Coordinates of C-alpha atoms and ligand atoms in Angstrom, one line a residue:
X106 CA 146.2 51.9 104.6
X107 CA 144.2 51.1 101.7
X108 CA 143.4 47.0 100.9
X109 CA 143.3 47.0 97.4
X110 CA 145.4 48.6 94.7
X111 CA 145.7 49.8 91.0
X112 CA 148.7 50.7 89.7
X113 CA 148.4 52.4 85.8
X114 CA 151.7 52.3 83.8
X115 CA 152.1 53.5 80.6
X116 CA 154.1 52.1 77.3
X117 CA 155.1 53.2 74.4
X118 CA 154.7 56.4 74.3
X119 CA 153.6 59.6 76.8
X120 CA 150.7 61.2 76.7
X121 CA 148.2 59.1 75.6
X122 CA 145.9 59.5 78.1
X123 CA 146.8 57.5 81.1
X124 CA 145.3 60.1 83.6
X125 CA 142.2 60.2 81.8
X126 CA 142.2 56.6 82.2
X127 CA 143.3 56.5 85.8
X128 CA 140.4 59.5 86.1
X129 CA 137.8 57.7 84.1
X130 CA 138.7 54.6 86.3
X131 CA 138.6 55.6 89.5
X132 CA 135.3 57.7 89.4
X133 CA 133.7 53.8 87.3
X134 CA 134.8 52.5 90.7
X135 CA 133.8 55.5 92.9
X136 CA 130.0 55.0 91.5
X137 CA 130.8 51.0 92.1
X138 CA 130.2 52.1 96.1
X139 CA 133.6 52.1 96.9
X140 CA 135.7 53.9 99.0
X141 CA 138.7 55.2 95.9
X142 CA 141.1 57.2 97.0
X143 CA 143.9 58.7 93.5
X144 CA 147.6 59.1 94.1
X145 CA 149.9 60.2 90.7
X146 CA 153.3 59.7 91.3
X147 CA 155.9 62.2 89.4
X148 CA 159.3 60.5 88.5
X149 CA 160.5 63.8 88.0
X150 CA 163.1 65.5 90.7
X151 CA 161.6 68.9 91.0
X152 CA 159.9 68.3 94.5
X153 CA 156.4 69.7 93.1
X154 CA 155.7 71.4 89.6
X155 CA 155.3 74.9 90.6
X156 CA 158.8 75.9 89.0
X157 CA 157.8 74.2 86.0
X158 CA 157.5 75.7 82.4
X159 CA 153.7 75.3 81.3
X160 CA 154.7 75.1 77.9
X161 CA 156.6 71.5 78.9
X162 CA 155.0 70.6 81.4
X163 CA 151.8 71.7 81.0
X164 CA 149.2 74.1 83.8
X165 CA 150.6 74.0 87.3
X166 CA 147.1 72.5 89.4
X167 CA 146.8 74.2 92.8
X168 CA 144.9 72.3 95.0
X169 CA 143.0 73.7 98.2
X170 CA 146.0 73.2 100.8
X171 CA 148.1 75.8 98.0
X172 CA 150.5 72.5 96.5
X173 CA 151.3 73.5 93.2
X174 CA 150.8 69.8 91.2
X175 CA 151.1 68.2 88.0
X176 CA 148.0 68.6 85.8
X177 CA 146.5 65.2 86.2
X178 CA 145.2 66.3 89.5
X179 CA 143.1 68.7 87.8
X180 CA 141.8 65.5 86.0
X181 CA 140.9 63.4 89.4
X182 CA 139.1 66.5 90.9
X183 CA 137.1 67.1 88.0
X184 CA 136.0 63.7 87.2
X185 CA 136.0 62.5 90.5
X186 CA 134.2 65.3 92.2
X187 CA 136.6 65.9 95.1
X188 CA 138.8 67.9 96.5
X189 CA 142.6 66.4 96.4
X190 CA 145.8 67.7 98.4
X191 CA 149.4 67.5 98.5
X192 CA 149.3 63.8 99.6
X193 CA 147.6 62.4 96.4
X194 CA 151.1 63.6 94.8
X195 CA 154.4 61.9 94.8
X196 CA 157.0 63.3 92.8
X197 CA 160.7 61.8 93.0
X198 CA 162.2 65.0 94.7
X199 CA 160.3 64.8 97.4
X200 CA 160.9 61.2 97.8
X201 CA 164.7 62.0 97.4
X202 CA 164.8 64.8 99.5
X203 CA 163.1 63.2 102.3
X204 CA 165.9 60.6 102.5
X205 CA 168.5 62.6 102.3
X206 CA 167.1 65.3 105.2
X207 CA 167.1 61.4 107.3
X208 CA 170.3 60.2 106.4
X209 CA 171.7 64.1 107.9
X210 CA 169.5 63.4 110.5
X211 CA 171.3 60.7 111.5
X212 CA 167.9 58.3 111.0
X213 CA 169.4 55.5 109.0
X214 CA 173.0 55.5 111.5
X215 CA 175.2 53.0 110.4
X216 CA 173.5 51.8 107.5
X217 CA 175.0 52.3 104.0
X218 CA 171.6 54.2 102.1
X219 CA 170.6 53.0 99.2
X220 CA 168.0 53.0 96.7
X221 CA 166.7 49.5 97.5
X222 CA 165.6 49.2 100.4
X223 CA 166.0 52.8 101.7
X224 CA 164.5 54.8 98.6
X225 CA 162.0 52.1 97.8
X226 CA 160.4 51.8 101.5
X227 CA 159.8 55.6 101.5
X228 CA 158.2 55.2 98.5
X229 CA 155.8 52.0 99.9
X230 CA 155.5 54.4 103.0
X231 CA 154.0 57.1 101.0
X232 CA 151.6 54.8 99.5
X233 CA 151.0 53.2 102.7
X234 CA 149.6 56.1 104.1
X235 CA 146.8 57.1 102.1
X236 CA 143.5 56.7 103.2
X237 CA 140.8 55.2 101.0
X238 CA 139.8 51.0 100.8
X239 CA 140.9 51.0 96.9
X240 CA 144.1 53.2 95.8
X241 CA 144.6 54.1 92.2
X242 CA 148.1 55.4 91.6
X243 CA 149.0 56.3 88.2
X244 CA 153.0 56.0 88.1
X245 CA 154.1 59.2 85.2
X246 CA 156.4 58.7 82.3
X247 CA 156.9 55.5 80.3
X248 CA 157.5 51.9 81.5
X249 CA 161.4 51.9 80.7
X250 CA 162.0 55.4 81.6
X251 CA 165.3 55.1 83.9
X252 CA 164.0 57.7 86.2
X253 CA 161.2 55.5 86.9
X254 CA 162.7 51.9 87.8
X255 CA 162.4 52.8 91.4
X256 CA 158.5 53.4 91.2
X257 CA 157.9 50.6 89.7
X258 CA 160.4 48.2 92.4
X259 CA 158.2 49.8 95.0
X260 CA 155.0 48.7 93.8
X261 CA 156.4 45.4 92.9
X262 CA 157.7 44.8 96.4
X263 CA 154.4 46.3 97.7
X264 CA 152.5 44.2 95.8
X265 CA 154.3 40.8 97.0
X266 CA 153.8 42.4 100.6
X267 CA 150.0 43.2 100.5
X268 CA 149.3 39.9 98.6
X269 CA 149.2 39.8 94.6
X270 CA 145.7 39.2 94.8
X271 CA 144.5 42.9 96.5
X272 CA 147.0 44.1 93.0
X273 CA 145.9 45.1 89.7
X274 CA 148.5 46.5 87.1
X275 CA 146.6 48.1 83.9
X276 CA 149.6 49.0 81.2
X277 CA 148.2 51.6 79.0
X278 CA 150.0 51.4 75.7
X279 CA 149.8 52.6 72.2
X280 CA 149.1 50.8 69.1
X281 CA 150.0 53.0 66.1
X282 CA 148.4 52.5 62.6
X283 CA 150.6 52.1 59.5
X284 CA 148.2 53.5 56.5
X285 CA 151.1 53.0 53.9
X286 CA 150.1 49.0 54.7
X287 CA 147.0 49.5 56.3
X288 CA 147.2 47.8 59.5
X289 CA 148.1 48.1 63.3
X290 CA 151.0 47.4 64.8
X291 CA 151.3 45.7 68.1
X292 CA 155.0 45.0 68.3
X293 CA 155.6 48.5 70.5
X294 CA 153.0 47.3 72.9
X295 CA 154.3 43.6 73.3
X296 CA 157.7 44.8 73.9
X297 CA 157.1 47.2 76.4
X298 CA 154.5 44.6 78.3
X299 CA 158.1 42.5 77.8
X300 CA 159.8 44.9 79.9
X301 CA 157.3 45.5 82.5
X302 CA 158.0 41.4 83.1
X303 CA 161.7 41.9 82.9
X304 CA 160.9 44.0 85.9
X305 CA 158.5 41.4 88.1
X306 CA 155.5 43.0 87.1
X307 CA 153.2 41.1 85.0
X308 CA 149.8 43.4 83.8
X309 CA 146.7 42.2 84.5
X310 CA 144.7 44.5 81.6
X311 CA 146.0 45.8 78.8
X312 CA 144.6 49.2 77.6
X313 CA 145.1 49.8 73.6
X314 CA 144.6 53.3 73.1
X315 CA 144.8 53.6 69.5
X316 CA 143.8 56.5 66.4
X317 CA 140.6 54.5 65.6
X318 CA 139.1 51.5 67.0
X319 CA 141.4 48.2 66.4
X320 CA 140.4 44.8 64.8
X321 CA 140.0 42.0 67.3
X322 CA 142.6 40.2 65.6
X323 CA 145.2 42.8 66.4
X324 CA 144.2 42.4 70.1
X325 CA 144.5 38.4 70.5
X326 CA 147.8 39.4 69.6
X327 CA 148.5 41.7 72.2
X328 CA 146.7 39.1 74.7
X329 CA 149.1 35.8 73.2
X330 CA 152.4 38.1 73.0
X331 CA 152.0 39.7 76.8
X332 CA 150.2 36.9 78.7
X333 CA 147.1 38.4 79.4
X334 CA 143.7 37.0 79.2
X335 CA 141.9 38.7 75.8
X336 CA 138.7 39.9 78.0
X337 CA 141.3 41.8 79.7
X338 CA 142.4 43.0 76.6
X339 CA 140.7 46.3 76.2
X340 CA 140.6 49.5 73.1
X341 CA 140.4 52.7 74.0
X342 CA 139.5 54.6 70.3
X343 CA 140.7 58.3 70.8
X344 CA 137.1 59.7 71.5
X345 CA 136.2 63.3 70.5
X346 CA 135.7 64.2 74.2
X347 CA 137.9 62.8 76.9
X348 CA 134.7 62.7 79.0
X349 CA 133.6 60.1 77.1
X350 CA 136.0 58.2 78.7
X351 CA 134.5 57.3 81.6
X352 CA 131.3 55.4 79.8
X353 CA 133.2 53.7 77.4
X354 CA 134.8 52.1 80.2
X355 CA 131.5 51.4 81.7
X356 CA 129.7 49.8 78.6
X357 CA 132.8 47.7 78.3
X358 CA 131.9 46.1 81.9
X359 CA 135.5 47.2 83.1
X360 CA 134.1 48.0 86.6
X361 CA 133.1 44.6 86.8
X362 CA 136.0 43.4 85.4
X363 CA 138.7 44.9 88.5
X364 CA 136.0 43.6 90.9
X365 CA 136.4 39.8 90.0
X366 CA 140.3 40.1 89.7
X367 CA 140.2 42.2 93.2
X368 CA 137.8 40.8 95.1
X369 CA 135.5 43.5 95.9
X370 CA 132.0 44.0 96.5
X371 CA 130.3 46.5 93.9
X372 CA 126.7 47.9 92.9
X373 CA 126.3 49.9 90.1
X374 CA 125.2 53.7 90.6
X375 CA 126.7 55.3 87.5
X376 CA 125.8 58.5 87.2
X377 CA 128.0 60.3 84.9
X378 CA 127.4 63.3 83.2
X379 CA 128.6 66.2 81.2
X380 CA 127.3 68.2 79.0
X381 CA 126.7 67.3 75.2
X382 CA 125.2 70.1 73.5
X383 CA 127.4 73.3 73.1
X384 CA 126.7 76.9 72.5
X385 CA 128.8 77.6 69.5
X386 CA 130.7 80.4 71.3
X387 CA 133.8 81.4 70.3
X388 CA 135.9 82.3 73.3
X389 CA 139.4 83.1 73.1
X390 CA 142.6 82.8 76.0
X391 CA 145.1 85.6 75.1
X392 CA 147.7 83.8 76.3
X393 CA 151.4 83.3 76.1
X394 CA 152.0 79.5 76.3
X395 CA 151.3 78.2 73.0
X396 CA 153.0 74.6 72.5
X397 CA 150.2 72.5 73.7
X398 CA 146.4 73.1 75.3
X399 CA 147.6 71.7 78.3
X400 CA 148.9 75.0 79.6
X401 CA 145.4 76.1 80.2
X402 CA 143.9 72.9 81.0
X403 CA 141.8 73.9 83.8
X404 CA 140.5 76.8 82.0
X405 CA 139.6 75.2 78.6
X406 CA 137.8 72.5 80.5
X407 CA 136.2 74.8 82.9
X408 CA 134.6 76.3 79.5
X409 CA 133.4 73.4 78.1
X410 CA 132.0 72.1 80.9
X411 CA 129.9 75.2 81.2
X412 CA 128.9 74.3 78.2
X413 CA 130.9 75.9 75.6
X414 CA 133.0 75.0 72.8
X415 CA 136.4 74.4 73.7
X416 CA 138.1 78.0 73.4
X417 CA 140.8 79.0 71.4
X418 CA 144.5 79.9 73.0
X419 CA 145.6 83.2 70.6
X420 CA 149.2 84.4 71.0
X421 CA 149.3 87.8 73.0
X422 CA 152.8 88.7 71.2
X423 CA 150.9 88.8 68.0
X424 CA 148.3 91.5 69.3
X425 CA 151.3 93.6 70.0
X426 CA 152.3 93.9 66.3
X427 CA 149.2 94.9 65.2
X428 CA 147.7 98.3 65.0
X429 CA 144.3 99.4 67.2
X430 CA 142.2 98.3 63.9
X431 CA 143.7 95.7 62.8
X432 CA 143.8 94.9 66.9
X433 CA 139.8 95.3 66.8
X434 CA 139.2 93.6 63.8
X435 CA 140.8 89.8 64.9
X436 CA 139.1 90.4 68.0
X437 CA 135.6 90.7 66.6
X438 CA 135.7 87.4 65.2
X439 CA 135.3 86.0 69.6
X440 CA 132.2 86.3 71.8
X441 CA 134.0 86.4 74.7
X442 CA 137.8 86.7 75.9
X443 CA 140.0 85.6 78.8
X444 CA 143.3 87.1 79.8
X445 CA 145.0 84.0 82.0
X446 CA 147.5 83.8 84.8
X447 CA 151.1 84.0 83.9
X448 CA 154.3 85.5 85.0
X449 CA 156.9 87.4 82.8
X450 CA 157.3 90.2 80.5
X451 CA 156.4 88.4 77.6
X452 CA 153.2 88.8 75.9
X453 CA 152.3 91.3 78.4
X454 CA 151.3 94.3 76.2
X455 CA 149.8 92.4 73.9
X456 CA 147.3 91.5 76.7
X457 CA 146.5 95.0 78.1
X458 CA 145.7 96.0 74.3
X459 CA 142.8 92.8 74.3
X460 CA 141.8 94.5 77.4
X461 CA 141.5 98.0 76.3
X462 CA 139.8 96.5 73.3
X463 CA 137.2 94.5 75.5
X464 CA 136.7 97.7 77.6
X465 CA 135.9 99.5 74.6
X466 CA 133.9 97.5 72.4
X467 CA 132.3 96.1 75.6
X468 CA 133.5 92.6 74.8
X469 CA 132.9 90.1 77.7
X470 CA 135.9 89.3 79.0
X471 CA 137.8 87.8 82.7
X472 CA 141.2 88.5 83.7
X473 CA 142.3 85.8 85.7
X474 CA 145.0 86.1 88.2
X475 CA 147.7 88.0 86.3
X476 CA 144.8 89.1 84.1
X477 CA 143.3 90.9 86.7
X478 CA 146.9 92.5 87.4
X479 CA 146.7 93.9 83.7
X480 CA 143.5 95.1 83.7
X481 CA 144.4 97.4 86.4
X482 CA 147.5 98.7 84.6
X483 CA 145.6 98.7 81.6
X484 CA 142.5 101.4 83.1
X485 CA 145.4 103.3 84.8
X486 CA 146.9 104.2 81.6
X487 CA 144.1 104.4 79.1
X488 CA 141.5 105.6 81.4
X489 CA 143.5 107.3 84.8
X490 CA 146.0 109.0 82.4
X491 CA 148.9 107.5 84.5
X492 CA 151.3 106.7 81.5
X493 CA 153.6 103.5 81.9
X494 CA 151.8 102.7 84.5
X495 CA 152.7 98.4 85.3
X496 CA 153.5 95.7 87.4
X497 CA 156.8 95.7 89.4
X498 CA 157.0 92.5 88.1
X499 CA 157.6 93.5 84.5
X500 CA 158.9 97.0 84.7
X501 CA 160.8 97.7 88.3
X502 CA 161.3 101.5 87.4
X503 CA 157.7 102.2 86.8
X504 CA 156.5 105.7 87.6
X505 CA 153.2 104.1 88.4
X506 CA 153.3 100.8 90.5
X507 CA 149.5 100.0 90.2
X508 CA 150.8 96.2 90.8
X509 CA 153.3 95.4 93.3
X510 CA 154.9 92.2 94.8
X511 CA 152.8 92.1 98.3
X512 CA 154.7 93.2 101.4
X513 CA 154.9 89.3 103.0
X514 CA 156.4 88.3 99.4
X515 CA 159.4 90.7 99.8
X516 CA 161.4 88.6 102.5
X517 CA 160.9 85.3 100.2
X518 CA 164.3 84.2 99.3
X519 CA 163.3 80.6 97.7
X520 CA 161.2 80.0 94.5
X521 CA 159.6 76.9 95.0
X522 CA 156.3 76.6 96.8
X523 CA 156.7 79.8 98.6
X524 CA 153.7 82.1 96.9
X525 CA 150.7 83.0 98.2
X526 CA 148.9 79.7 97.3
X527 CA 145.7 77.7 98.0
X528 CA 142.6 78.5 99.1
X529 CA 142.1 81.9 101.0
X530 CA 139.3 83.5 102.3
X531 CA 137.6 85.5 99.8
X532 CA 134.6 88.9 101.1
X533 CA 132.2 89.1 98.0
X534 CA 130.9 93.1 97.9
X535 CA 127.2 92.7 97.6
X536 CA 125.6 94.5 94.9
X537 CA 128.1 93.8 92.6
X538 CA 127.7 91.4 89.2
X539 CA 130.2 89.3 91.1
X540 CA 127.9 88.8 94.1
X541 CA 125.2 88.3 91.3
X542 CA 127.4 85.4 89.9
X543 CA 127.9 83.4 93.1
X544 CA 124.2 83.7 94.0
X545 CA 124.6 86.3 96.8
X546 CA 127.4 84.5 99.1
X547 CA 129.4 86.5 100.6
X548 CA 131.9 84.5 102.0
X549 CA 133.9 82.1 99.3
X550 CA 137.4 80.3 99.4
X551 CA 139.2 80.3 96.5
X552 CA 142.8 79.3 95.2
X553 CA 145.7 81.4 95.0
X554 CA 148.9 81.9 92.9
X555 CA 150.5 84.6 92.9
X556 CA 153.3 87.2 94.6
X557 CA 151.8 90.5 92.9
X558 CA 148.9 92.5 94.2
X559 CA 146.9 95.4 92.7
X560 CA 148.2 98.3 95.1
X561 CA 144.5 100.4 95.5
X562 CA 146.3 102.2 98.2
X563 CA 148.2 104.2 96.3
X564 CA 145.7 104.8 93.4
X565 CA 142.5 105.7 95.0
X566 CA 141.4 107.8 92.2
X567 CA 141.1 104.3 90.0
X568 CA 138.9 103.0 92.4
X569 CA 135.6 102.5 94.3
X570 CA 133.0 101.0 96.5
X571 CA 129.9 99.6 94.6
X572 CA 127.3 102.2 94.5
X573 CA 130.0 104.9 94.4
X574 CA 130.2 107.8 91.5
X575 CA 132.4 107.6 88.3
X576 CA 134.2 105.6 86.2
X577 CA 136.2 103.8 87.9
X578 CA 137.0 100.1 88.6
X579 CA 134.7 99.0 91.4
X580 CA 136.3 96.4 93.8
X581 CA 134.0 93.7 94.3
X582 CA 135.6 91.3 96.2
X583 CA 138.5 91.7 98.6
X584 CA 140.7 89.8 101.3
X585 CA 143.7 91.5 102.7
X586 CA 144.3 92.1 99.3
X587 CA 141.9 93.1 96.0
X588 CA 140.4 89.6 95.1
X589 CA 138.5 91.3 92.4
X590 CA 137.3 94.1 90.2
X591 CA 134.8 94.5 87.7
X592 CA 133.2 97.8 85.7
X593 CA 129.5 98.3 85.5
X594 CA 127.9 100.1 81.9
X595 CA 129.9 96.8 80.4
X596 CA 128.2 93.4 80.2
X597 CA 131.2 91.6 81.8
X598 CA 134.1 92.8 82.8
X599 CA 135.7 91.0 85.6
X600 CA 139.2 90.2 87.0
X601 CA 139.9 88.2 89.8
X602 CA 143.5 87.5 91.6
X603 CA 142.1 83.7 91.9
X604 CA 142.2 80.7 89.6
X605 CA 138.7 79.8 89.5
X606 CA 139.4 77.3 87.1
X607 CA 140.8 74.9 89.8
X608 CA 137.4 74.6 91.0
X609 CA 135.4 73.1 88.1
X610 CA 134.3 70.1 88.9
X611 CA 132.3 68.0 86.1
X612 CA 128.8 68.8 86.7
X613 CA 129.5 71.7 88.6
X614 CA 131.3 74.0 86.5
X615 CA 132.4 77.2 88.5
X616 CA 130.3 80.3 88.7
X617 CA 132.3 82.4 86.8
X618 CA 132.7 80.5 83.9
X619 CA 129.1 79.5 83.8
X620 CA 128.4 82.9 83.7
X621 CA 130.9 84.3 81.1
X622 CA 129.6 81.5 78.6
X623 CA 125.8 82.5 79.6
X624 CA 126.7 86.4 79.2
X625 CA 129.1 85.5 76.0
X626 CA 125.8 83.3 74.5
X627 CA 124.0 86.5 74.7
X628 CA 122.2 86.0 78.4
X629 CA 121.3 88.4 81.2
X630 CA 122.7 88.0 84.8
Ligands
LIG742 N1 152.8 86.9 88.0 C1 151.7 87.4 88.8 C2 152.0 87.3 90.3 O1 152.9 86.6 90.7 C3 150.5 86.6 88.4 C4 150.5 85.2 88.8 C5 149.5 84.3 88.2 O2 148.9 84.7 87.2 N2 149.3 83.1 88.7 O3 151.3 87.9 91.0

């Protein structure tokens, strides 16, 4: 059970960054010498996010032990270095569920159940048993959200249990800026500090994350208006690069700052870093979920921390109204492409024709996950002659099932959390550009998402073993099932039935990306 706590609300408004914060904060304290452990609680009722729309809810994270999570866990691995699970995420489904299945269970006999105390002790249990001396938990949504109330009643009581003194609430707020009258306006913030009182919960830090950095002024006001000392007062300016974050909130002492209010021991071993010069690639995701760059999260950041610009997310359905030219021609314009996971028709043919252009023109591009799927389908037809040739997934009466749902899959009745998921061994062919890529190993684990598989089986003629004659796709990796393929006369052309992505850690960006920006920027492997 851990001794000291953080709990990160948010006011105002969502999405202004409180998992960067939480991120940022948390490796600060990590590199303080302490023992931080990250938990995000999800007021949400779906019991994880895997049956989640991307373009609401942004990427579904997979973590090693296959729980499909919200995003922000992508954000604690990768600034934090390790490798979360399924306990480091609460969401209120499973919370709900769990004390339902006990009340049918006969667990709580003779009591009436009830959100408080019933609800809110499963929820201080949760918390409870994480491991770690220092707990961050980052509670979603907004302070005032209804959906939320419990969450924060739970900490509350947790708080008066473990002793006020091992508690630290940051509120992250918003301060917009008026430019008709040129000045910031605190009120939102104040009020919703107001109703984190209203509750029992009175912040220790304020966090002001604003447009542009805020006049000192504006901040005594937030300090008078919500009680809290000004020192503890603190902006956070948007900053071009969220990893940014994490020194801002060193030069700013706030390390320092938790360790007076909680007590703790610290020495200061920062050693942050990320790359800050970028090849000025142009890399584009043909991809289908357009609202908002969270959808690919863990792939745009896996780019840029290899040391790319940030790539550009192109809509597939577009490619599909345009003619093979015209096709060729917007294409050009990129260095490199990726083809991400997905499910669904949609988009789909606009897809294979990037990849029949990348096979072509011998434009570096990796399939990922469904992207591997499609360039299967997309050699069978253009290059195996099998015509319609597709996924099961997307066309049931195919003539040509190149990709079908895998045999285990075909009994699953339920949606939710029952894929092929997490990490899974992963046999690397040697003398392959994939081998190349991860430095010779031949044994890797990587994470899984899927219910499809690329059926070589009945298409041996597409296929073969490295070394082998012909053009064909050569299999470079495998598991029970093709992990990847790649083509050689082509500077890279590589699918994968794994989410790389998930692995990029800061500082340690994964092979595969490193490498597509290194080949992209012109390199040799
Ligand atoms: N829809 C495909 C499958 O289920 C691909 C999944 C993915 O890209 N994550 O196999």
């Amino acid at each position: 059970m851990p001794q000291k706590y953080i709990v990160v609300t948010g006011g105002v408004l969502s999405g202004i960054g409180k998992g960067i914060f939480s991120a940022s904060l948390a490796r600060l304290l990590k590199d303080s010498g302490i023992n931080v452990n990250i938990l995000k609680i999800d007021p949400y009722l779906n019991v994880d996010a895997g049956t989640m729309n991307p373009n609401q809810h942004g990427e579904v994270f997979v973590t090693e032990d296959g729980y499909e999570a919200d995003l922000d866990l992508g954000h604690y691995e990768r600034f934090l270095g390790i490798n979360v699970s399924r306990n480091n995420n609460i969401t209120a489904g499973q919370i709900y569920l769990s004390v339902i299945q006990r009340e049918r269970e006969g667990k709580y006999l003779g009591s009436t159940v009830q959100i408080v105390p019933h609800v809110t002790s499963e929820i201080k249990d949760r918390i409870k048993s994480m491991s770690g001396d220092l707990l961050v938990i980052e509670i979603g949504g907004t302070v005032g959200d209804i959906e939320g109330e419990v969450f924060l009643e739970a900490v509350r009581e947790l708080a008066f249990e473990v002793g006020r003194e091992n508690f630290l609430f940051a509120h992250v707020t918003y301060v917009p800026y008026l430019r008709t009258t040129n000045e910031f306006k605190t009120k939102p913030t104040q009020q919703s500090a107001q109703l984190l009182r209203k509750i029992g919960i009175h912040p220790d830090t304020i966090v002001v994350r604003t447009e542009s950095p805020i006049d000192a002024n504006s901040l005594y006001k937030v300090a008078l208006f919500s009680g809290v000392p000004r020192n503890m007062v603190i902006n956070l300016p948007d900053t071009p690069n969220v990893y940014e974050v994490p020194n801002i909130l060193h030069s700013l002492g706030l390390h320092e700052l938790v360790a007076k209010k909680l007590n703790l021991e610290i020495k200061d071993n920062f050693t942050w870093s990320f790359p800050k010069s970028f090849e000025l690639l142009k890399i584009a995701i043909v991809g289908k979920y357009l609202g908002t760059d969270d959808a690919y999260k863990s792939i745009i950041e896996s780019i840029y921390l290899s040391g790319s610009q940030k790539p550009v997310v192109v809509d597939a359905q577009e490619l599909e109204e345009m003619t093979d030219e015209q096709t060729k021609t917007y294409l050009d314009q990129f260095d490199a492409l990726i083809i991400p996971g997905g499910f669904g028709r949609r988009g789909i043919e606009g897809k294979i024709k990037a990849i029949k252009y990348a096979r072509e023109n011998k434009k570096p591009i990796l399939g990922i996950c469904l992207g591997m799927q499609l360039m299967a389908i997309e050699f069978a037809r253009n290059v195996g002659g099998f015509e319609n040739a597709n996924s099961t997934e997307f066309d049931p009466e195919t003539p040509y099932p190149i990709v079908n749902m895998m045999e285990s899959q075909k009994k699953v009745l339920k949606l939710g959390g029952t894929m092929r998921l997490g990490a899974q061994k992963t046999i690397i062919e040697k003398g392959t550009l994939l081998s190349r890529i991860y430095d010779g190993e031949e044994v890797v684990y990587e994470r899984h998402r899927h219910r499809y598989e690329v059926d070589v089986e009945a298409f041996p003629q597409l296929f073969k073993k490295p070394g082998e004659e012909g053009y064909k796709l050569i299999i470079s990796a495998k598991s029970d099932f093709v992990e990847a393929i790649e083509l050689e006369d082509h500077p890279f052309f590589v699918g994968i039935q794994y989410h790389p992505e998930y692995k990029t850690k800061v500082g340690m960006p994964h092979p595969l990306f490193k490498a597509l920006v290194e080949i992209a920027g012109g390199k040799k492997i």
